[in-house]
Short mmCIF file of C-alpha atoms in Angstrom, two decimals:
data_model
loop_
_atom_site.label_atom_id
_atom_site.label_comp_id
_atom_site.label_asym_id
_atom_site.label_seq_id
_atom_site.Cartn_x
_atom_site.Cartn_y
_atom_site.Cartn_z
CA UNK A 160 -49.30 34.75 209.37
CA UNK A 161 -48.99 38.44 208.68
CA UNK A 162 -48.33 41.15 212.01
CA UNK A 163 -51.65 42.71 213.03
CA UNK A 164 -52.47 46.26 214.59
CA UNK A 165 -51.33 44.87 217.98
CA UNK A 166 -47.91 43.89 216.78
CA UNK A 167 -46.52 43.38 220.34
CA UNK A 168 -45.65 40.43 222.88
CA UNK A 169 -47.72 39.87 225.64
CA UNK A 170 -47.51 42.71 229.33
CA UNK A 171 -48.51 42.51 232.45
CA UNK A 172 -52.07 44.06 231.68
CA UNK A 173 -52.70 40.66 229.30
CA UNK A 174 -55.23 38.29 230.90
CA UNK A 175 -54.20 35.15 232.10
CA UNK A 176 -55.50 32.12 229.98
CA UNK A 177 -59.04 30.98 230.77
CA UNK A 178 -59.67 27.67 229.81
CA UNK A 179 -63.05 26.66 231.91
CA UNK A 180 -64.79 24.49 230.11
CA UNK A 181 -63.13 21.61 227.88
CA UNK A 182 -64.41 19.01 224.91
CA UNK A 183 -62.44 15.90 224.74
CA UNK A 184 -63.54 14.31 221.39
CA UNK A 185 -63.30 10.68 221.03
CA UNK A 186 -64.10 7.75 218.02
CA UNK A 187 -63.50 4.46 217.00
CA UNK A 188 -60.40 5.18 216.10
CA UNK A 189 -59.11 7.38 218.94
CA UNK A 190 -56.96 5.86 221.10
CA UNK A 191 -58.84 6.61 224.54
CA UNK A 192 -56.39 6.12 227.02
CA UNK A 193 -53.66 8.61 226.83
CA UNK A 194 -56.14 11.08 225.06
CA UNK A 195 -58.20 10.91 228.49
CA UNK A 196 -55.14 10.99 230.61
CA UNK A 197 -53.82 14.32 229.11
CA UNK A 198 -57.37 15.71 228.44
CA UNK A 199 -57.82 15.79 232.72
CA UNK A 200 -54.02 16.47 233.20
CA UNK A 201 -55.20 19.84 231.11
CA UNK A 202 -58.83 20.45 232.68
CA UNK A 203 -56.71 19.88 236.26
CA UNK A 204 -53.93 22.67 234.98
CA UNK A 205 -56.91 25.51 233.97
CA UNK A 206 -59.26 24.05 236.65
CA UNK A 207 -61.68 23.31 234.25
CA UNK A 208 -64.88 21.20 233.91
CA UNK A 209 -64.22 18.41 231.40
CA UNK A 210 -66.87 17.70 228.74
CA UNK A 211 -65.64 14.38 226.64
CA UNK A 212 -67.65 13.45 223.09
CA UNK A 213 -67.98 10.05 221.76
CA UNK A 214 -68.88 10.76 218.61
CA UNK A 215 -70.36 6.96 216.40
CA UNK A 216 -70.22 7.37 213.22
CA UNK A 217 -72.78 6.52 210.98
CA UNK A 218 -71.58 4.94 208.45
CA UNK A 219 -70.34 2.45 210.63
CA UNK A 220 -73.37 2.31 212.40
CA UNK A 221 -75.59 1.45 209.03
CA UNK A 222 -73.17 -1.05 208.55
CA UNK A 223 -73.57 -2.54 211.93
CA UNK A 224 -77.54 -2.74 210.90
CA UNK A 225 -76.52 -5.25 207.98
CA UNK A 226 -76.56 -8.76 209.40
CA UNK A 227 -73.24 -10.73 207.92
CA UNK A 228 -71.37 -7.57 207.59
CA UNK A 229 -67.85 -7.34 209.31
CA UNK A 230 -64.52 -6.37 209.35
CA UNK A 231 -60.87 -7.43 208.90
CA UNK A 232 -58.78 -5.30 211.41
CA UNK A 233 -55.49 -4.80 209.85
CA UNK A 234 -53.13 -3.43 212.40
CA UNK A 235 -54.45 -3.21 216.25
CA UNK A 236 -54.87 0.38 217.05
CA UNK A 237 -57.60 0.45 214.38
CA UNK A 238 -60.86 -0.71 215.73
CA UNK A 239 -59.71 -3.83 218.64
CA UNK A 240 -60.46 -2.32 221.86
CA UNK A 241 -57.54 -1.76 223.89
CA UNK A 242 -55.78 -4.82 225.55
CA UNK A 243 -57.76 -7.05 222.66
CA UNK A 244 -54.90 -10.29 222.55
CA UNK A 245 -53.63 -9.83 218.87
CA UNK A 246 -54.84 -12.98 217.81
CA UNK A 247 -58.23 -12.08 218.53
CA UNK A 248 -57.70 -9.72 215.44
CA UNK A 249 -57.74 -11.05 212.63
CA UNK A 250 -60.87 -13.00 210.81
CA UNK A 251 -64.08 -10.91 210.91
CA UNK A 252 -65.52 -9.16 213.65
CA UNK A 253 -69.11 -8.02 214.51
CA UNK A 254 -69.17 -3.96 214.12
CA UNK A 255 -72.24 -3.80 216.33
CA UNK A 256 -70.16 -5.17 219.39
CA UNK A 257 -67.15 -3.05 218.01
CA UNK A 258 -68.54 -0.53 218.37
CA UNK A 259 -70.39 -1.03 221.95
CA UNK A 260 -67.07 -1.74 223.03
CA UNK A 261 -64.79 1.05 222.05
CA UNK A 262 -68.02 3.37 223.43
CA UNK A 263 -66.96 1.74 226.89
CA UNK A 264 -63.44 2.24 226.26
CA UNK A 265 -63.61 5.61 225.96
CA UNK A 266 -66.17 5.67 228.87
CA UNK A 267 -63.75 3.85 231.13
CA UNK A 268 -60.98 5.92 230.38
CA UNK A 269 -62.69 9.12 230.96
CA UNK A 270 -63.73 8.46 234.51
CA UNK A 271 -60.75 7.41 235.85
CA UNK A 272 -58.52 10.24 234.85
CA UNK A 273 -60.96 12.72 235.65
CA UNK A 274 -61.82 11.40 239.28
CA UNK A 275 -57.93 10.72 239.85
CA UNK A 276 -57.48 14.63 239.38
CA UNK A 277 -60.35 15.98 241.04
CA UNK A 278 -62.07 16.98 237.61
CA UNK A 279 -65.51 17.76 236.90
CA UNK A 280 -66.20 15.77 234.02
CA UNK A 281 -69.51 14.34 231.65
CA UNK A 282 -69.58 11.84 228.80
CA UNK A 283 -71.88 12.05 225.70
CA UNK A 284 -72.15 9.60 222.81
CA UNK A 285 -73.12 11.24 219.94
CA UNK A 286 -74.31 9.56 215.96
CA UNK A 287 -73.05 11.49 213.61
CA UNK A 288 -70.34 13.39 211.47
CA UNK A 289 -67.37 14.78 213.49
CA UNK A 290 -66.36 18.12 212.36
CA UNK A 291 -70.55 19.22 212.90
CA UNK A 292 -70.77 17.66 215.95
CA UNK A 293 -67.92 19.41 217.63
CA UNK A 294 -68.64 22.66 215.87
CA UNK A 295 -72.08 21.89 217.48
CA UNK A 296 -70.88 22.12 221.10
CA UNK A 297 -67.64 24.46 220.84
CA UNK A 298 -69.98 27.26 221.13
CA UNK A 299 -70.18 26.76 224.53
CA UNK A 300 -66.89 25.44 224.97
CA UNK A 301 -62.92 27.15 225.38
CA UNK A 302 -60.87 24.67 224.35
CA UNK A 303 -61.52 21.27 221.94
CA UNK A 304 -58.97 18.64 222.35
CA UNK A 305 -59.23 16.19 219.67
CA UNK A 306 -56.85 13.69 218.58
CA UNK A 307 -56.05 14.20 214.61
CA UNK A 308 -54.02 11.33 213.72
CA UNK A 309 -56.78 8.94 212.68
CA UNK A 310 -60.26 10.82 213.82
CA UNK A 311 -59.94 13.68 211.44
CA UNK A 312 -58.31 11.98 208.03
CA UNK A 313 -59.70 8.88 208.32
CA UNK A 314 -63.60 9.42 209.02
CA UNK A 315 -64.11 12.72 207.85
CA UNK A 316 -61.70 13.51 205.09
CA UNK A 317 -61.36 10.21 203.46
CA UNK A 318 -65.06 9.60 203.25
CA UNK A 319 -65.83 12.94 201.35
CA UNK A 320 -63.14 12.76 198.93
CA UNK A 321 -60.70 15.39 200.81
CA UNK A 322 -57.15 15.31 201.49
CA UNK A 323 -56.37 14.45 204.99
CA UNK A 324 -55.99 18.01 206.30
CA UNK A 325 -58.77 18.72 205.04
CA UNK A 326 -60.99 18.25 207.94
CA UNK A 327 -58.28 19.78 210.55
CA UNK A 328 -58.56 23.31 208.17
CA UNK A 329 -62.51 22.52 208.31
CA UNK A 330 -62.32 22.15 212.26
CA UNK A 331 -60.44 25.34 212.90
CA UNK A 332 -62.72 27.15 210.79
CA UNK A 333 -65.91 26.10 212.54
CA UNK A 334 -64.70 26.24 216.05
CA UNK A 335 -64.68 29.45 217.53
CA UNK A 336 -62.46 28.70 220.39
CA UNK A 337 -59.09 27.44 220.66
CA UNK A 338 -58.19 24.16 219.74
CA UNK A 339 -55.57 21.17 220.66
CA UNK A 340 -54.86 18.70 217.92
CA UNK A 341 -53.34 15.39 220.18
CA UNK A 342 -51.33 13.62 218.53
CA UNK A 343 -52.38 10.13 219.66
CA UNK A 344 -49.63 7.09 220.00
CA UNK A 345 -48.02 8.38 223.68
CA UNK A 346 -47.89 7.97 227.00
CA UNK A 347 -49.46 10.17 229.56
CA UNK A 348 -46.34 9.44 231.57
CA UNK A 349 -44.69 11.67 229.28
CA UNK A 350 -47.04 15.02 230.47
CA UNK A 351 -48.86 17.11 228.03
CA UNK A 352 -45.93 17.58 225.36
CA UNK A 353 -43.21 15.13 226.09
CA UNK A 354 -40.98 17.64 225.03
CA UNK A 355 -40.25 21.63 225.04
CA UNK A 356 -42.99 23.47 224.53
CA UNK A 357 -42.62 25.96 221.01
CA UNK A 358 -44.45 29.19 220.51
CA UNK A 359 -44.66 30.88 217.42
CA UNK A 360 -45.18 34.43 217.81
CA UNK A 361 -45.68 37.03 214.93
CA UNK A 362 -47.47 40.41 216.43
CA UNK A 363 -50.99 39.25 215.87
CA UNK A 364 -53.94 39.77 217.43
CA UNK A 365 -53.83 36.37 219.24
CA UNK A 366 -49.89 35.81 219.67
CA UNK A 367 -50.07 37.38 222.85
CA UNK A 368 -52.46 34.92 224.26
CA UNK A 369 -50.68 32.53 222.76
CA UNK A 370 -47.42 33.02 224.90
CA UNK A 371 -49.39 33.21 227.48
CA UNK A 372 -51.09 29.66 227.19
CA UNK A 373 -47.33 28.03 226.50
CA UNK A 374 -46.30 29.44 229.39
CA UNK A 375 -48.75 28.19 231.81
CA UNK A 376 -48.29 24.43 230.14
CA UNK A 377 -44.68 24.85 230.00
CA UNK A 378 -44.72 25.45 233.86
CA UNK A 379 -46.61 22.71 234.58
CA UNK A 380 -44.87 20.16 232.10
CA UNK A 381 -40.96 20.37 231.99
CA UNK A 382 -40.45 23.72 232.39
CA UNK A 383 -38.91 24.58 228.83
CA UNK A 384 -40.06 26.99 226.57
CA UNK A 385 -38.90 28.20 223.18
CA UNK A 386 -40.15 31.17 221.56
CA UNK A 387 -40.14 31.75 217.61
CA UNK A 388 -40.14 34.75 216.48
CA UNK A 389 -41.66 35.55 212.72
CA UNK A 390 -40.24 38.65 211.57
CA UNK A 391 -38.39 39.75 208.53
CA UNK A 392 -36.95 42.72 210.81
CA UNK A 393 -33.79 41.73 213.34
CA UNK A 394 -34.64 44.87 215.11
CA UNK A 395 -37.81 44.04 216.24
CA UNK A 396 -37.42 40.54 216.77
CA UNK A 397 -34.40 41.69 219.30
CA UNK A 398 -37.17 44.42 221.02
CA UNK A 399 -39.97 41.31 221.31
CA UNK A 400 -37.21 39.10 222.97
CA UNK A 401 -36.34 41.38 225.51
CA UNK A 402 -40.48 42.31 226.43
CA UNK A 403 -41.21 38.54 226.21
CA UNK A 404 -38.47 37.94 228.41
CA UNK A 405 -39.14 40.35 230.89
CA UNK A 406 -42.49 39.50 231.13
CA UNK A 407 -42.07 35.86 231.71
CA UNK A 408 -39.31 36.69 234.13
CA UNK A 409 -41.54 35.32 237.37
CA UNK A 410 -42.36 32.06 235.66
CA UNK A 411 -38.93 30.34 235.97
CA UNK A 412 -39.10 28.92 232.88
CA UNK A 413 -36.06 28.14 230.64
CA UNK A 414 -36.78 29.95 227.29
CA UNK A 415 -35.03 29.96 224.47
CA UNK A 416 -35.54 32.25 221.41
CA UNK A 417 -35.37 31.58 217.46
CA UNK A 418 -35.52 34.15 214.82
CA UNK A 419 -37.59 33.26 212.12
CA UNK A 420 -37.00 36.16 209.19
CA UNK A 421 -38.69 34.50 206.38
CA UNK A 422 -41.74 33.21 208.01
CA UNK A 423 -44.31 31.65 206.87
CA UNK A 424 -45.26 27.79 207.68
CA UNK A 425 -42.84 25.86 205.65
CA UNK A 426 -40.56 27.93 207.87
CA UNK A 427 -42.32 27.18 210.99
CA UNK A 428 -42.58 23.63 210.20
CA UNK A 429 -38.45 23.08 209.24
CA UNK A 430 -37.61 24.95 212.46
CA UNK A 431 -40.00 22.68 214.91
CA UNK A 432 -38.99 19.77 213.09
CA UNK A 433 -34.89 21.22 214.23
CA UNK A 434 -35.99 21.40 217.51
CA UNK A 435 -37.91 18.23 217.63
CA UNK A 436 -41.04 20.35 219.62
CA UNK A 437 -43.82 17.76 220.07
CA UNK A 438 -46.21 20.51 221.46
CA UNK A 439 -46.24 23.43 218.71
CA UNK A 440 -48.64 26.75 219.98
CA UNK A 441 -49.32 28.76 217.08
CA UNK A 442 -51.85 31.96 217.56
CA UNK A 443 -55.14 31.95 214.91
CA UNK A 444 -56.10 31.74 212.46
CA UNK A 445 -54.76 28.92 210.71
CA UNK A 446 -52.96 29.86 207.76
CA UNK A 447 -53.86 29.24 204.11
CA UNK A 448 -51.13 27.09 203.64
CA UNK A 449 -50.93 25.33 206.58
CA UNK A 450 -52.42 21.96 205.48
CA UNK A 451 -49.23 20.61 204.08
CA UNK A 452 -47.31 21.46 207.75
CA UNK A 453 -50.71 20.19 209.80
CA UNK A 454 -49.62 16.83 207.53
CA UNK A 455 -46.47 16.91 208.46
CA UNK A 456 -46.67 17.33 212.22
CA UNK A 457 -49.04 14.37 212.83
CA UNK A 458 -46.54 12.11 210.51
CA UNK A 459 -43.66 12.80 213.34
CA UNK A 460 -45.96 13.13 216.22
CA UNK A 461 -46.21 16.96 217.18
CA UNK A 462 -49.25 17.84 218.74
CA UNK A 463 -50.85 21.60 217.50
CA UNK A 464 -52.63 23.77 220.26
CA UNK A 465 -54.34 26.40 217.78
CA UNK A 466 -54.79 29.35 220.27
CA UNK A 467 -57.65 32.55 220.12
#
């Protein structure tokens, strides 16, 4: 990431993040539970109307068309609805019904996290290919939430011969609003982040905002913020602390800052993985080479809100 025009941090005359409407994107392979759970913890924090996208895909759903076709599940997040007894896993199992029942998983988990927080919220199933189906409806949507540990490598990527960040690069070029890569495998108990929330903040035209939306989860989960700063100059990354500071003065948070002079995200990627951030805010676009960091956060469970 490279310092735009409006190479300053955020003042008061920045607007407040507007989140309003939300698209929680679900598969087979999505782990429904906590993904719902944080989805409405979010829609609850921005008061916004939750939209949540089942997407089937149809590959599967061919091969669900084939009588005598089934499946060996090999581990038990992969296709076993949740609470499935483990020996109820192994020998084959009848995709059709699969199928039906993660759609109900994810149905059943949606509904009770919304209603528990007062939220808005719809459910659509959708037949199709993910990254088209969510560029689809992010037109009309300000934040996706999608979980990118086995929904984006394994049924996009894998199937069309791309590397598994592949599809998260293809996502954040198609969706023209900001977008939260969940890192499935926790608790909801933990809050949005289970950990400090980092910020990566370089001058651009979107770092601002960027700040802004780290803030406003940090408040609301834990209450810690750190703030890296990507410039090769200490000067100015001693004049953005100070403005940053100031302006975040009325939150309460705790913030911390971290100079950053090479930049860059192998940079960005050794210096979250120091500070163990499990919630990393990083201001669009996505870099060029950002696939091998994207990789690298999902492997030790960092989460990526990709802010516009």
């Amino acid at each position: 990431m490279t310092p735009a025009a409006s190479d300053r941090p955020p003042t008061e005359g920045d607007p407040v993040p507007s989140f309003r409407r939300l698209l929680f994107v679900l598969d087979a392979l999505s782990e429904s539970m906590p993904g719902a759970e944080i989805a409405a913890l979010l829609a609850r924090r921005f008061a916004a109307d939750l939209a949540a996208l089942y997407v089937e895909s149809e590959d599967l759903a061919r091969l669900a068309g084939h009588p005598g076709v089934g499946f060996v599940a090999t581990r038990p997040s992969a296709f076993a609805p949740q609470g499935t007894p483990p020996s109820s896993e192994s020998g084959l199992a009848g995709i059709a019904e699969t199928l039906r029942a993660k759609r109900e998983e994810g149905r059943r988990a949606v509904e009770p996290a919304s209603h528990a927080r007062s939220v808005r919220a719809s459910f659509e199933i959708h037949r199709g290919r993910m990254v088209a189906a969510v560029a689809e409806r992010a037109v009309a949507t300000d934040l996706v939430v999608v979980g990118w540990s086995e929904s984006l490598t394994v049924f996009d990527a894998a199937r069309r011969d791309q590397p598994p960040a592949s599809a998260i690069e293809d996502l954040a070029a198609r969706v023209p609003g900001s977008i939260l890569f969940l890192c499935e495998g926790r608790s909801p108990r933990d809050g949005i982040d289970a950990g400090p929330v980092t910020v990566f903040f370089d001058g651009g035209a979107a770092a601002g905002r960027a700040v802004e939306t780290a803030a406003a989860i940090a408040e609301s989960d834990g209450g810690a913020l750190t703030v890296v700063l990507a410039t090769p100059r200490p000067a100015e990354a001693a004049r953005w602390q100070e403005e940053i500071a100031r302006h975040l003065a009325a939150t309460g948070l705790r913030i911390a800052f971290l100079h950053l002079p090479e930049g860059g995200m192998d940079a960005l990627g050794a210096a979250l993985a120091a500070l163990g951030t499990r919630l990393a805010v990083i201001p669009a676009p996505l870099p060029s080479d950002a696939g091998p960091i994207t990789r690298r956060l999902g492997r030790r469970g960092c989460s990526l809100l990709l802010v516009r």
